[in-house]
mmCIF file of C-alpha atoms in Angstrom:
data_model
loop_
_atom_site.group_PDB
_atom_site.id
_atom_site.type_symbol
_atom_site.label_atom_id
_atom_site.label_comp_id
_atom_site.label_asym_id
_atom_site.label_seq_id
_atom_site.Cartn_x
_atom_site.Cartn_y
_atom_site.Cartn_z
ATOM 1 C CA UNK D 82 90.098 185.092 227.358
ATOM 2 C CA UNK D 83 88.051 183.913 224.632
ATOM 3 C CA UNK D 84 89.686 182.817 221.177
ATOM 4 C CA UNK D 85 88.076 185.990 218.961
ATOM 5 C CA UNK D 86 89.415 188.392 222.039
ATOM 6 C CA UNK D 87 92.683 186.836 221.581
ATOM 7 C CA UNK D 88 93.021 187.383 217.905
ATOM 8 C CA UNK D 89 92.134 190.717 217.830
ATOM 9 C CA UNK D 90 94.524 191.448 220.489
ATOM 10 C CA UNK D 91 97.350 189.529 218.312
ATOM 11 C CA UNK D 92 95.663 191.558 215.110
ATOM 12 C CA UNK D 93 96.433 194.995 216.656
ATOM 13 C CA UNK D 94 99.652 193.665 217.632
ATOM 14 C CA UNK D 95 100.089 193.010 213.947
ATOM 15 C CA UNK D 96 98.869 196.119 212.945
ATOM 16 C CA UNK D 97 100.602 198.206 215.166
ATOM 17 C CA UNK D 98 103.587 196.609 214.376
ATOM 18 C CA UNK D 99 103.644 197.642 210.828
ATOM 19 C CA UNK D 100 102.849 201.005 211.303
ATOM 20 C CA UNK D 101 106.208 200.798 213.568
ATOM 21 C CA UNK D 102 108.157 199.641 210.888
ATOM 22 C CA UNK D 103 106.842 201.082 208.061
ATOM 23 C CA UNK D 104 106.116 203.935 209.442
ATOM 24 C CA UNK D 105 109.708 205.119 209.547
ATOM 25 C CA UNK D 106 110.099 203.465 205.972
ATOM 26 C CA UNK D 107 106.973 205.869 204.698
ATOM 27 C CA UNK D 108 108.811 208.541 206.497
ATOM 28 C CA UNK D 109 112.445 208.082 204.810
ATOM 29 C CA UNK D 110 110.191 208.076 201.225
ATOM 30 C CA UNK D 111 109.001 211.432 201.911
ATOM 31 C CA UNK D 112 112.121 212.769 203.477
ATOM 32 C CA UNK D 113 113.776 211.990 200.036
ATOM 33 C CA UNK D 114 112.421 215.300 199.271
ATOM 34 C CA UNK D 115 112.074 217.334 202.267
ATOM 35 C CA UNK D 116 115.623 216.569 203.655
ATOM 36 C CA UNK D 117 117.781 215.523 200.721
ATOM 37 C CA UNK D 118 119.240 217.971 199.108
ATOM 38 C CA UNK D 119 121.030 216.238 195.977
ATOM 39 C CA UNK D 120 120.868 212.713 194.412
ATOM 40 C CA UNK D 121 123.537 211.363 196.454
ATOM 41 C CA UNK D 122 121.582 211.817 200.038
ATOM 42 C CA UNK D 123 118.771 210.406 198.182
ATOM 43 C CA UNK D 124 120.823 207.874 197.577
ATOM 44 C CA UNK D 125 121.856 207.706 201.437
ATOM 45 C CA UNK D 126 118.232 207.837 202.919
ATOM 46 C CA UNK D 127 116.889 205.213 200.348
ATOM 47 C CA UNK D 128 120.071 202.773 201.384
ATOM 48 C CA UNK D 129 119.413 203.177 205.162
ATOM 49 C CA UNK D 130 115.759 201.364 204.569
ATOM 50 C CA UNK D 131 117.151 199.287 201.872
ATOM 51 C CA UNK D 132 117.769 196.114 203.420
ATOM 52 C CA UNK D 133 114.391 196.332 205.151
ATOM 53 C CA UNK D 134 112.483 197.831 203.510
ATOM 54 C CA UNK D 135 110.065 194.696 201.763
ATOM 55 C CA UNK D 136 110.509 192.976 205.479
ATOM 56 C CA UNK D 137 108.832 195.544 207.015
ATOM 57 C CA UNK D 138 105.801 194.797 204.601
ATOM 58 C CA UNK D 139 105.739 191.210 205.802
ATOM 59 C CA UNK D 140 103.379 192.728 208.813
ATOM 60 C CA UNK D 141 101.206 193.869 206.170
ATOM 61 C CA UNK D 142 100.654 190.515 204.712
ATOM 62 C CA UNK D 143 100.582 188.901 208.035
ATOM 63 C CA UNK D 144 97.756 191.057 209.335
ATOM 64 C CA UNK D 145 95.634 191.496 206.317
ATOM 65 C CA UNK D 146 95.706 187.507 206.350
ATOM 66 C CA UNK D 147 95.324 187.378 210.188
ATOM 67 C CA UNK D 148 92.175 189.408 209.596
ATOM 68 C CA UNK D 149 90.679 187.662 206.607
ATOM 69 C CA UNK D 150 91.202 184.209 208.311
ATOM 70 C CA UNK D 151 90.161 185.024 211.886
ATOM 71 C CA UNK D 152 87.054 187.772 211.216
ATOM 72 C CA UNK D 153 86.322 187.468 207.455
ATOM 73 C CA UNK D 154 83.375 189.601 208.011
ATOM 74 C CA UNK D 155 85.249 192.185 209.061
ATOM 75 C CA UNK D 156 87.857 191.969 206.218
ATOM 76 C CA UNK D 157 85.165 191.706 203.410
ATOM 77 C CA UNK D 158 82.815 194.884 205.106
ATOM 78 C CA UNK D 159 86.586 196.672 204.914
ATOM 79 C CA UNK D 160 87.988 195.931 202.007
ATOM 80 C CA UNK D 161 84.858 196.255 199.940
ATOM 81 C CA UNK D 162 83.639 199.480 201.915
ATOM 82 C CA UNK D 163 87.372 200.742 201.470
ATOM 83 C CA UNK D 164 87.945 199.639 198.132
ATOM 84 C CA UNK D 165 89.308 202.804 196.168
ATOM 85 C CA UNK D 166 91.682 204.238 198.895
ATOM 86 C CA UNK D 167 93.172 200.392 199.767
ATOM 87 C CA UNK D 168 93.573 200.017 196.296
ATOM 88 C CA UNK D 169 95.160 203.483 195.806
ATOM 89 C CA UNK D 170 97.658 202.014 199.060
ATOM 90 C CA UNK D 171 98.236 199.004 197.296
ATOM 91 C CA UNK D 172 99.426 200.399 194.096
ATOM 92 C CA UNK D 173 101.998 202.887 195.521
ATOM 93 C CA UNK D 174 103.127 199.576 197.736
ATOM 94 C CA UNK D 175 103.877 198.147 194.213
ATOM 95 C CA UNK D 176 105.180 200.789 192.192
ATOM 96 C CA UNK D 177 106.799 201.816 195.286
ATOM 97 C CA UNK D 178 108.859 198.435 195.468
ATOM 98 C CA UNK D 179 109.299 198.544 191.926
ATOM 99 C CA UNK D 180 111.489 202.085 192.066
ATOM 100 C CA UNK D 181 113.460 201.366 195.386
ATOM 101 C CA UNK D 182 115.011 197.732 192.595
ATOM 102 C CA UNK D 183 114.632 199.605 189.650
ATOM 103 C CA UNK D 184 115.904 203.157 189.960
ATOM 104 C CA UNK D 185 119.901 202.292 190.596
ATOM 105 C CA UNK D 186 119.609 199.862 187.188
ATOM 106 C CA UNK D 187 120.125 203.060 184.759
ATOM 107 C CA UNK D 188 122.174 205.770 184.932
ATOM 108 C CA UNK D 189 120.199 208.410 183.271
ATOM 109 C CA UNK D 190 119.101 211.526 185.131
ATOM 110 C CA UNK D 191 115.577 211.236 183.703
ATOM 111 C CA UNK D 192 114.766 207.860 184.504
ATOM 112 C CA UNK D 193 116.333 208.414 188.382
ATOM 113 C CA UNK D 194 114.247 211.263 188.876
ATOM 114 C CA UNK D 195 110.905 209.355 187.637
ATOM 115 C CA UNK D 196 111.966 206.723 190.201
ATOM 116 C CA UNK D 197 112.702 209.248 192.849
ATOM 117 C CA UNK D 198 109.302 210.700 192.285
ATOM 118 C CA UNK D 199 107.465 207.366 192.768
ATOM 119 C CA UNK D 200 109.365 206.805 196.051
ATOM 120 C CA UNK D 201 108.002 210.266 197.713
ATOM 121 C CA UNK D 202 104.297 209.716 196.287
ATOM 122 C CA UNK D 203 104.273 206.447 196.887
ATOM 123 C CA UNK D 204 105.346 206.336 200.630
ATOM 124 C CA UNK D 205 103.266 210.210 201.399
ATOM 125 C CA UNK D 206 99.843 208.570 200.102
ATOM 126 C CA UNK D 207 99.584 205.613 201.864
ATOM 127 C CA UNK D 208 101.182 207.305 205.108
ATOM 128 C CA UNK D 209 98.057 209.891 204.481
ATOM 129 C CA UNK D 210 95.452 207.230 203.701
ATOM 130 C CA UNK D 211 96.563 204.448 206.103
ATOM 131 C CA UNK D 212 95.488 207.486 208.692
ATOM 132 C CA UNK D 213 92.049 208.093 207.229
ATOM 133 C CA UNK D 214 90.982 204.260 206.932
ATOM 134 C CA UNK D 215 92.038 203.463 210.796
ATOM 135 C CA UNK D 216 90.206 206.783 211.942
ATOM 136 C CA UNK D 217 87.099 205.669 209.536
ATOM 137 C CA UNK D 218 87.478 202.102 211.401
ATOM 138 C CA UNK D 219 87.348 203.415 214.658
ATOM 139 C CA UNK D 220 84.880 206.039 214.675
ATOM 140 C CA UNK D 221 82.240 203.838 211.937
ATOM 141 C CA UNK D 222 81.024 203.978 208.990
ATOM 142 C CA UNK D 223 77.639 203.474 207.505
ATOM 143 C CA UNK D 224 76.924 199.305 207.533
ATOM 144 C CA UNK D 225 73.906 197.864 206.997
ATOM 145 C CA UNK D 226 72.148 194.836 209.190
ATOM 146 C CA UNK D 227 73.731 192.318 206.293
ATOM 147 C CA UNK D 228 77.084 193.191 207.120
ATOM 148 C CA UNK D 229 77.776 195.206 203.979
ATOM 149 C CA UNK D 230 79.161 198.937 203.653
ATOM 150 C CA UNK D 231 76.190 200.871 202.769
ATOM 151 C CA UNK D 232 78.183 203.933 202.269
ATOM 152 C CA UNK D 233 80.224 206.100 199.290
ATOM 153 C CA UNK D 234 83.522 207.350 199.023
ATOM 154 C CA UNK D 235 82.745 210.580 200.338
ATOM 155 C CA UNK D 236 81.354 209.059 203.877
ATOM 156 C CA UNK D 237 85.529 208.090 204.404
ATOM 157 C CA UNK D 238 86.764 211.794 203.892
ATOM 158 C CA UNK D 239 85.004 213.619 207.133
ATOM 159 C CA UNK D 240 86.914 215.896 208.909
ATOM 160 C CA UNK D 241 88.159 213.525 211.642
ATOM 161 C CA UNK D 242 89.014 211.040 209.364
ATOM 162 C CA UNK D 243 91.300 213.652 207.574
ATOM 163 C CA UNK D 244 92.530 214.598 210.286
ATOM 164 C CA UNK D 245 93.699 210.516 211.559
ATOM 165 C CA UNK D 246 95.174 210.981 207.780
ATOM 166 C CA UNK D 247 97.277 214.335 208.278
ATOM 167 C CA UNK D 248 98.468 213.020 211.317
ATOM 168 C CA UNK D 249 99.726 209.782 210.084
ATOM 169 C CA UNK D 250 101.561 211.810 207.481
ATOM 170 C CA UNK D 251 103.619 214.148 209.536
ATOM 171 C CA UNK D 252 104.068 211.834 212.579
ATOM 172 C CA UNK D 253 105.948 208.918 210.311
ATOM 173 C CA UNK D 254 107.527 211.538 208.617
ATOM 174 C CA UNK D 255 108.804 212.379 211.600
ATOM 175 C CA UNK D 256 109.846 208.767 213.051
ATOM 176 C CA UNK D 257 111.171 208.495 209.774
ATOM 177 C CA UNK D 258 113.190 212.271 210.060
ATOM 178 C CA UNK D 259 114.300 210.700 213.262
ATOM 179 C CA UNK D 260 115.498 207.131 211.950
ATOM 180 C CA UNK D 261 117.502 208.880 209.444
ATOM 181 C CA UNK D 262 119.536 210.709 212.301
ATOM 182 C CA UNK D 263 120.226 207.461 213.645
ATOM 183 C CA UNK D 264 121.313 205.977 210.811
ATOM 184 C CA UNK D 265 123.649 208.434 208.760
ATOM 185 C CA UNK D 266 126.787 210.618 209.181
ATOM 186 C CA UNK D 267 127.925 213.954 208.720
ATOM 187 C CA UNK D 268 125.577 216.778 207.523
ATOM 188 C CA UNK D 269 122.987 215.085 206.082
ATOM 189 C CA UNK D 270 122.726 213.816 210.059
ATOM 190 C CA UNK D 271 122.460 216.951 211.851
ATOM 191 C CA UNK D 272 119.675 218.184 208.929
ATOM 192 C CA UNK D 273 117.660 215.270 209.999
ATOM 193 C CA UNK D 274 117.642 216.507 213.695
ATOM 194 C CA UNK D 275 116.948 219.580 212.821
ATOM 195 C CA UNK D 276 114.054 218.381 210.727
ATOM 196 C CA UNK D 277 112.727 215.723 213.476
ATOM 197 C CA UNK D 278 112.098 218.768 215.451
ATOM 198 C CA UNK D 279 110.060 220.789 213.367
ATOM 199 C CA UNK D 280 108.174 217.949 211.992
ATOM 200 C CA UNK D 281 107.804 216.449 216.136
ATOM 201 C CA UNK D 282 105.893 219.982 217.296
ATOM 202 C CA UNK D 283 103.163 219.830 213.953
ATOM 203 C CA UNK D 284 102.804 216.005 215.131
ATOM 204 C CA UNK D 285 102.402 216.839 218.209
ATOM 205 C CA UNK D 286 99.777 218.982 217.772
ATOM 206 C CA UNK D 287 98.090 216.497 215.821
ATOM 207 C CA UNK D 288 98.472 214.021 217.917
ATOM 208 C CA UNK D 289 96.918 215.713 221.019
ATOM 209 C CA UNK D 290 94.103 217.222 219.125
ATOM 210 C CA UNK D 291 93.277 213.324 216.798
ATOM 211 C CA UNK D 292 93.559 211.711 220.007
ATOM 212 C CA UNK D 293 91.581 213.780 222.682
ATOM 213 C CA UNK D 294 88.897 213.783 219.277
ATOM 214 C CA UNK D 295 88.681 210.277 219.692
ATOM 215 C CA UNK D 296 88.584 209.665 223.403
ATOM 216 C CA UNK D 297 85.954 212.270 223.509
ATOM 217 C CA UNK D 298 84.095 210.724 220.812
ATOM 218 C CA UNK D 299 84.279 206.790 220.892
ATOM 219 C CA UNK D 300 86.934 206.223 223.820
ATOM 220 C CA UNK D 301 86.630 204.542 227.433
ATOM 221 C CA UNK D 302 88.417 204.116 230.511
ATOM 222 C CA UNK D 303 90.911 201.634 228.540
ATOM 223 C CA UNK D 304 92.271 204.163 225.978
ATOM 224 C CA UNK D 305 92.897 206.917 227.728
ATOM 225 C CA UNK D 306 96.373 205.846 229.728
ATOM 226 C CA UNK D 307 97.210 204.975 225.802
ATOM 227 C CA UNK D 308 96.537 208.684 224.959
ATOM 228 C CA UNK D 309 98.460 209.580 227.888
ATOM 229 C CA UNK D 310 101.453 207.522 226.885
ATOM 230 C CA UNK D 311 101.276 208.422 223.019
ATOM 231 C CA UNK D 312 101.992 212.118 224.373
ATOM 232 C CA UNK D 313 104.273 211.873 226.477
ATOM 233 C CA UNK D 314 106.415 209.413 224.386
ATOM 234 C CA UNK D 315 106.459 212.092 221.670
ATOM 235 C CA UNK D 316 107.283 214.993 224.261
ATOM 236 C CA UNK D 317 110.603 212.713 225.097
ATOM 237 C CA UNK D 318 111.336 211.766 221.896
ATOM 238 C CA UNK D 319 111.283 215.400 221.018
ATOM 239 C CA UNK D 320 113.559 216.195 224.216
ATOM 240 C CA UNK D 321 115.909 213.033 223.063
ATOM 241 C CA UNK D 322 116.540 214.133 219.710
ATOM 242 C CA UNK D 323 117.586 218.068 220.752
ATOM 243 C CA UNK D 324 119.815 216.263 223.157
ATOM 244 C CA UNK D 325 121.146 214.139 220.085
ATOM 245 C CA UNK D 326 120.787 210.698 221.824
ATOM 246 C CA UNK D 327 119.361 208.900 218.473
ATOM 247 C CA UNK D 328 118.754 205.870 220.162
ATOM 248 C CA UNK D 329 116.494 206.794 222.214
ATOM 249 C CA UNK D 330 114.312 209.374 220.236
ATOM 250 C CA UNK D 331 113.964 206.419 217.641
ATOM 251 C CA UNK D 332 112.751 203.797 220.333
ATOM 252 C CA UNK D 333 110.134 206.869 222.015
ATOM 253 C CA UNK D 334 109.217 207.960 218.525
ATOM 254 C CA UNK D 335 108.077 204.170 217.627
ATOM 255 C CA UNK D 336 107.078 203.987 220.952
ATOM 256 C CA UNK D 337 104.597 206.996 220.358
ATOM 257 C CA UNK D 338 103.152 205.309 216.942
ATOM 258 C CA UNK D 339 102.779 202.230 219.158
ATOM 259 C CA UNK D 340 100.638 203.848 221.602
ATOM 260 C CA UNK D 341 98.881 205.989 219.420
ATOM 261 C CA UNK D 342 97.456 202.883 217.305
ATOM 262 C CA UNK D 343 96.816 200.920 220.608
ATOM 263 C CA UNK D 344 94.397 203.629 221.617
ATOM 264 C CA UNK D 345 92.721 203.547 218.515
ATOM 265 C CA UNK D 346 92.582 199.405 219.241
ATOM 266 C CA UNK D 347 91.531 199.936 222.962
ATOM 267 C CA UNK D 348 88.725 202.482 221.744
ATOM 268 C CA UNK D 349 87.279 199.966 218.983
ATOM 269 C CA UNK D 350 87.063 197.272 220.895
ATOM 270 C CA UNK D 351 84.420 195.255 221.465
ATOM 271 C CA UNK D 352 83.989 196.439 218.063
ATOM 272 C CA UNK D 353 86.119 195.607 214.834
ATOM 273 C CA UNK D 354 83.763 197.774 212.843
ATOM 274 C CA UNK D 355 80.801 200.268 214.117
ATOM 275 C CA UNK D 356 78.264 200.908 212.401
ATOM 276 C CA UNK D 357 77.233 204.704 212.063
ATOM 277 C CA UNK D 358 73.696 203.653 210.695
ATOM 278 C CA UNK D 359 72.963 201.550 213.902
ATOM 279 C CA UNK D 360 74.782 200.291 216.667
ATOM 280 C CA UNK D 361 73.062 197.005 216.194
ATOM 281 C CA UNK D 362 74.290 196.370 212.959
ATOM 282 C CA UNK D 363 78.039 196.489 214.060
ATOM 283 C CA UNK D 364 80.718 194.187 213.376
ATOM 284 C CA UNK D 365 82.155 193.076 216.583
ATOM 285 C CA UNK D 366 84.762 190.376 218.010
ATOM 286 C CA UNK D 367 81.280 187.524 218.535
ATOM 287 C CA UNK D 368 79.265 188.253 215.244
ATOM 288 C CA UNK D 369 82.905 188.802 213.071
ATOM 289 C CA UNK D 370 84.484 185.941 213.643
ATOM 290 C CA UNK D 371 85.812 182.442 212.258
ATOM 291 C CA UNK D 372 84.362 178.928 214.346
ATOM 292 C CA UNK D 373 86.630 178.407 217.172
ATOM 293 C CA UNK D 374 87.714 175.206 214.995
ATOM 294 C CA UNK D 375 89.592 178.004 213.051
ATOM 295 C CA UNK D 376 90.772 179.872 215.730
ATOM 296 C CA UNK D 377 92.588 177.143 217.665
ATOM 297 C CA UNK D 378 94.209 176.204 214.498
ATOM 298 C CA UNK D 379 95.939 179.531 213.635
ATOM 299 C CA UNK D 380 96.864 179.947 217.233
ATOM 300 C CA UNK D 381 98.836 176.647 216.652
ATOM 301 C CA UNK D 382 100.337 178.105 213.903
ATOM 302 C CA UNK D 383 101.042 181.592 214.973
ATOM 303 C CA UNK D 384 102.617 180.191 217.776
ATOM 304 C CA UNK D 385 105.219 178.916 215.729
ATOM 305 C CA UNK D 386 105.803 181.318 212.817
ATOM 306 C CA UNK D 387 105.568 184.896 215.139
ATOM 307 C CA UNK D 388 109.029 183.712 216.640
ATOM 308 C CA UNK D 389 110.569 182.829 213.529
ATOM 309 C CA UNK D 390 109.314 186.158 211.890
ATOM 310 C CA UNK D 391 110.312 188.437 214.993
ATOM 311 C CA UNK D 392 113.773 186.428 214.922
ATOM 312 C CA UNK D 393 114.574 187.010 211.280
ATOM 313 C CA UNK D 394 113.628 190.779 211.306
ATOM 314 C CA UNK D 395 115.961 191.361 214.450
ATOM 315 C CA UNK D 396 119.078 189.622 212.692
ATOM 316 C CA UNK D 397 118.423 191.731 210.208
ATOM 317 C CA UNK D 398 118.294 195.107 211.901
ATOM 318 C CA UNK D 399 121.409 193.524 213.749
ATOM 319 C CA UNK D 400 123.348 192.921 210.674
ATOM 320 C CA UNK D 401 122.476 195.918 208.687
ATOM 321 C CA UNK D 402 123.128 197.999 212.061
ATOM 322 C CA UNK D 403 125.901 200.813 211.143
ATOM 323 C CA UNK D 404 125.597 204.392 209.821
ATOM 324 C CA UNK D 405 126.227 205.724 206.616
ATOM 325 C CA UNK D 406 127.124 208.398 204.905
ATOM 326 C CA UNK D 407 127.497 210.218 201.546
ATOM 327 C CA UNK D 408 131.118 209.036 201.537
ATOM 328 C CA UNK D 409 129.713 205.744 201.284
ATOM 329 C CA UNK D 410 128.316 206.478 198.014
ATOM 330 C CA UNK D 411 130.282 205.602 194.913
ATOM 331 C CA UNK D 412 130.431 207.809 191.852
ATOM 332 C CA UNK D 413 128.270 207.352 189.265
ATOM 333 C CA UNK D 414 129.908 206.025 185.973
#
């Protein structure tokens, strides 16, 4: 395997990772108005991601740096060609980390709710728009033979793209619907169940019809088991959950995300970045990436910092491992 096959691999590794983790975390923002019926189980659902929360973003970082260093190309076409919706993402990121520290420092019902309202915006847009970049990446976007996005905002908002978007949207709401049953008590529990299985059928539906869109349009022989697991994942997790073994809905409900992003990986590559003006003029592992001088020195280092950063995010999840409740919550003064 050659160095740039390698570090794509270990970039949709990265990639896939996050959505994993953050998709639940997305999923609990949301749910803290679709589920939560009163401040205190907002106050629940936020505390079940709050140790984890700005961990989980650590993936972010880790890939968008992965990507700049190992196929700067790439990361310049996207984040120029993407601009406006990755800056839209990385506002809510902000503002979003600024409410989950800032909204428990006052009392006041006015400036709660103005936090609580920047928590479900700013986890439901980037959980739509992380959806319509990736589909936009897959299936290409006008590039021109100097490497540069030749395109307008209104070339990333095609139908398939919205629908990558709407899926991403309902089916971390859901792995986030189904986190929440694993992590809380009492009646705020069983609504989350109950939720998880409305919210698995619409992203299920999504899923099969995003998915078979994509193999039909840009996949290959590589993708398609992928598609076949991303299904059936979410069939079990849905089966799981109505059975009310948490546990195991969670792990097939981040297994589904997992698959469904590897597909959308498998179908890409050779490609980091078609080109809808030309298939000559696409971005691909060869014509994308660093000098193998580069290469073999970030392998040296990821090989030493991916343990360390998979170690420190387990002991977390281990530590911060038990249920809770609204009894849990102490009265406001």
């Amino acid at each position: 395997m050659h160095l740039h096959d390698f570090w794509f691999l270990l970039i949709a590794v990265l990639w896939t990772g996050y959505f994993f983790l953050e998709g639940f975390d997305f999923g609990i923002g949301v749910l803290t108005k679709a589920l939560a019926k009163d401040r205190t189980e907002r106050r629940v659902l936020i505390n079940t991601i709050g140790p984890v929360w700005d961990a989980n973003e650590v993936w972010l970082i880790t890939a968008a740096g992965a990507t700049f260093a190992a196929f700067p190309d790439w990361y310049a076409t996207l984040f120029s060609g993407f601009y406006l919706p990755l800056l839209a993402v990385l506002v809510c990121l902000i503002v979003r980390g600024v409410a989950f520290e800032y909204r428990h420092k006052r009392s006041g019902e006015r400036w709660q709710r103005n936090w609580e309202h920047a928590i479900f915006w700013c986890s439901l847009i980037p959980a739509f728009l992380w959806g319509v970049a990736f589909a936009n990446i897959v299936r290409g976007v006008p590039i021109g033979p100097d490497k540069n996005f030749t395109g307008g905002l209104a070339d990333l908002l095609s139908p398939y793209a919205l629908l990558g978007g709407l899926l991403t949207l309902v089916l971390f709401t859901f792995h986030g619907a189904v986190f929440a049953a694993l992590k809380t008590v009492g009646d705020i529990r069983h609504r989350a169940r109950a939720f998880a299985a409305r919210s698995g059928l619409a992203a299920g539906l999504l899923l099969v019809a995003f998915l078979a869109w994509t193999q039909a349009d840009a996949g290959n022989g590589r993708s398609l088991p992928a598609l076949v697991v991303a299904v059936a994942a979410l069939a079990a997790a849905l089966v799981m959950n109505r059975l009310g073994r948490e546990g195991w809905a969670f792990a097939l409900s981040g297994l589904t995300v997992v698959a469904a992003f590897a597909m959308l990986f498998l179908a890409l590559f050779p490609d980091v970045m078609p080109s809808s003006s030309n298939a000559q003029w696409s971005l691909t592992v060869t014509n994308a990436a660093s000098s193998p001088y580069t290469l073999r020195i970030m392998t040296w280092v990821a090989g030493f910092m991916t343990p360390v950063i998979l170690a420190y995010q387990a002991w977390t999840y281990w530590v911060f491992r038990q249920r809770i409740g609204t009894q849990h919550i102490p009265a406001a003064h």
